[in-house]
Amino acid sequence: MLVNVVKSKIHRVKVTGAELHYIGSITIDEDLMDAAGVIEGERVQIVNVTNGERLETYAIPGPRKSGEVTLNGAAARKVAKGDILILITYAFMELEEAKAFKPSLVFPNEETNLLN
């Protein structure tokens, strides 16, 4: 049996931009993606702490050391610059593997979105 468990979480990042007229996705500073083990094109659940919205899209890398977290396309309507987000990815695993698995938890600087 496979179970779907949290693979990684980027906790409390600030939205730096919202680009409505762009092909949908979330642009994330590539340093944050690496720290959380998120790959380009991976499905990401977005939890907006500021307004309670939840949505899913896919990750694309942004410039390293930029702190960029930009919602693109229709998802841009669900955020405002400065909103606080939690970004979560999931993975399917065998039950026994999932019991021992430890997700990657990343806690960037809440003002700059950079790794400390």
Short mmCIF file of C-alpha atoms in Angstrom, two decimals:
data_model
loop_
_atom_site.label_atom_id
_atom_site.label_comp_id
_atom_site.label_asym_id
_atom_site.label_seq_id
_atom_site.Cartn_x
_atom_site.Cartn_y
_atom_site.Cartn_z
CA MET A 1 0.00 0.00 0.00
CA LEU A 2 1.18 3.52 -0.80
CA VAL A 3 0.48 6.46 1.48
CA ASN A 4 0.80 10.14 0.60
CA VAL A 5 2.96 11.98 3.16
CA VAL A 6 4.51 15.41 3.53
CA LYS A 7 7.82 15.43 1.65
CA SER A 8 8.85 19.01 2.37
CA LYS A 9 7.65 22.30 3.77
CA ILE A 10 8.90 25.83 3.27
CA HIS A 11 7.41 27.59 6.28
CA ARG A 12 6.28 31.23 6.28
CA VAL A 13 7.64 32.89 3.17
CA LYS A 14 6.46 36.29 2.03
CA VAL A 15 4.90 36.77 -1.41
CA THR A 16 7.18 39.02 -3.45
CA GLY A 17 5.01 39.19 -6.56
CA ALA A 18 1.83 38.16 -8.33
CA GLU A 19 1.93 37.98 -12.15
CA LEU A 20 -1.56 37.38 -13.53
CA HIS A 21 -0.58 37.38 -17.21
CA TYR A 22 1.94 34.55 -17.02
CA ILE A 23 1.66 30.81 -17.57
CA GLY A 24 0.60 29.38 -14.20
CA SER A 25 3.05 28.29 -11.53
CA ILE A 26 4.89 29.53 -8.46
CA THR A 27 8.38 30.93 -8.88
CA ILE A 28 10.54 30.07 -5.85
CA ASP A 29 14.12 31.14 -5.12
CA GLU A 30 16.14 28.11 -6.24
CA ASP A 31 18.06 28.08 -2.94
CA LEU A 32 14.76 27.48 -1.11
CA MET A 33 13.80 24.78 -3.60
CA ASP A 34 17.13 23.01 -3.08
CA ALA A 35 16.90 23.25 0.71
CA ALA A 36 13.44 21.66 0.65
CA GLY A 37 14.24 19.14 -2.07
CA VAL A 38 11.64 20.60 -4.44
CA ILE A 39 12.30 20.04 -8.14
CA GLU A 40 11.21 22.07 -11.14
CA GLY A 41 7.69 21.12 -12.16
CA GLU A 42 6.83 19.48 -8.84
CA ARG A 43 3.31 19.98 -7.52
CA VAL A 44 3.21 22.42 -4.61
CA GLN A 45 0.34 23.06 -2.21
CA ILE A 46 0.16 26.71 -1.21
CA VAL A 47 -1.41 27.65 2.11
CA ASN A 48 -1.95 31.39 2.44
CA VAL A 49 -1.67 32.18 6.15
CA THR A 50 -2.81 35.76 5.54
CA ASN A 51 -6.17 35.05 3.88
CA GLY A 52 -6.81 31.31 4.36
CA GLU A 53 -6.67 30.39 0.64
CA ARG A 54 -5.34 26.96 -0.35
CA LEU A 55 -4.36 26.04 -3.88
CA GLU A 56 -2.02 23.86 -5.88
CA THR A 57 0.31 24.64 -8.75
CA TYR A 58 3.83 23.62 -9.80
CA ALA A 59 7.26 25.01 -8.93
CA ILE A 60 9.63 26.84 -11.23
CA PRO A 61 13.03 28.05 -10.04
CA GLY A 62 13.67 31.72 -9.45
CA PRO A 63 17.03 33.45 -9.15
CA ARG A 64 19.22 32.23 -6.30
CA LYS A 65 19.57 34.50 -3.26
CA SER A 66 16.67 36.63 -4.53
CA GLY A 67 14.08 35.54 -1.99
CA GLU A 68 11.57 35.45 -4.84
CA VAL A 69 8.19 33.85 -4.20
CA THR A 70 5.88 34.88 -7.05
CA LEU A 71 2.48 33.42 -7.87
CA ASN A 72 1.85 33.32 -11.61
CA GLY A 73 -1.26 32.99 -13.74
CA ALA A 74 -4.67 32.48 -12.14
CA ALA A 75 -3.05 31.78 -8.76
CA ALA A 76 -1.99 35.44 -8.67
CA ARG A 77 -5.62 36.29 -7.83
CA LYS A 78 -5.34 34.29 -4.59
CA VAL A 79 -2.47 36.30 -3.06
CA ALA A 80 -1.24 39.82 -2.53
CA LYS A 81 2.34 40.99 -2.27
CA GLY A 82 3.39 40.61 1.36
CA ASP A 83 1.06 37.67 2.15
CA ILE A 84 2.63 34.92 4.25
CA LEU A 85 2.61 31.41 2.72
CA ILE A 86 3.44 27.86 3.68
CA LEU A 87 4.57 25.74 0.70
CA ILE A 88 4.10 21.97 1.02
CA THR A 89 5.03 19.04 -1.23
CA TYR A 90 3.94 15.43 -0.83
CA ALA A 91 5.26 12.04 -1.91
CA PHE A 92 3.81 8.56 -2.22
CA MET A 93 5.69 5.91 -0.24
CA GLU A 94 5.30 2.40 0.93
CA LEU A 95 3.78 2.32 4.42
CA GLU A 96 6.94 1.12 6.19
CA GLU A 97 9.12 3.66 4.37
CA ALA A 98 6.68 6.44 5.26
CA LYS A 99 6.82 5.53 8.96
CA ALA A 100 10.57 6.21 9.04
CA PHE A 101 10.63 9.14 6.60
CA LYS A 102 11.47 12.63 7.87
CA PRO A 103 10.33 15.55 5.69
CA SER A 104 12.58 18.48 4.82
CA LEU A 105 11.44 21.48 6.85
CA VAL A 106 12.81 24.86 5.80
CA PHE A 107 12.39 28.01 7.91
CA PRO A 108 13.71 30.98 5.91
CA ASN A 109 14.01 34.52 7.22
CA GLU A 110 10.42 35.82 7.28
CA GLU A 111 11.39 39.29 6.07
CA THR A 112 13.73 38.37 3.21
CA ASN A 113 12.78 34.74 2.38
CA LEU A 114 16.51 33.96 2.44
CA LEU A 115 18.10 31.05 4.24
CA ASN A 116 19.84 32.04 7.44
#
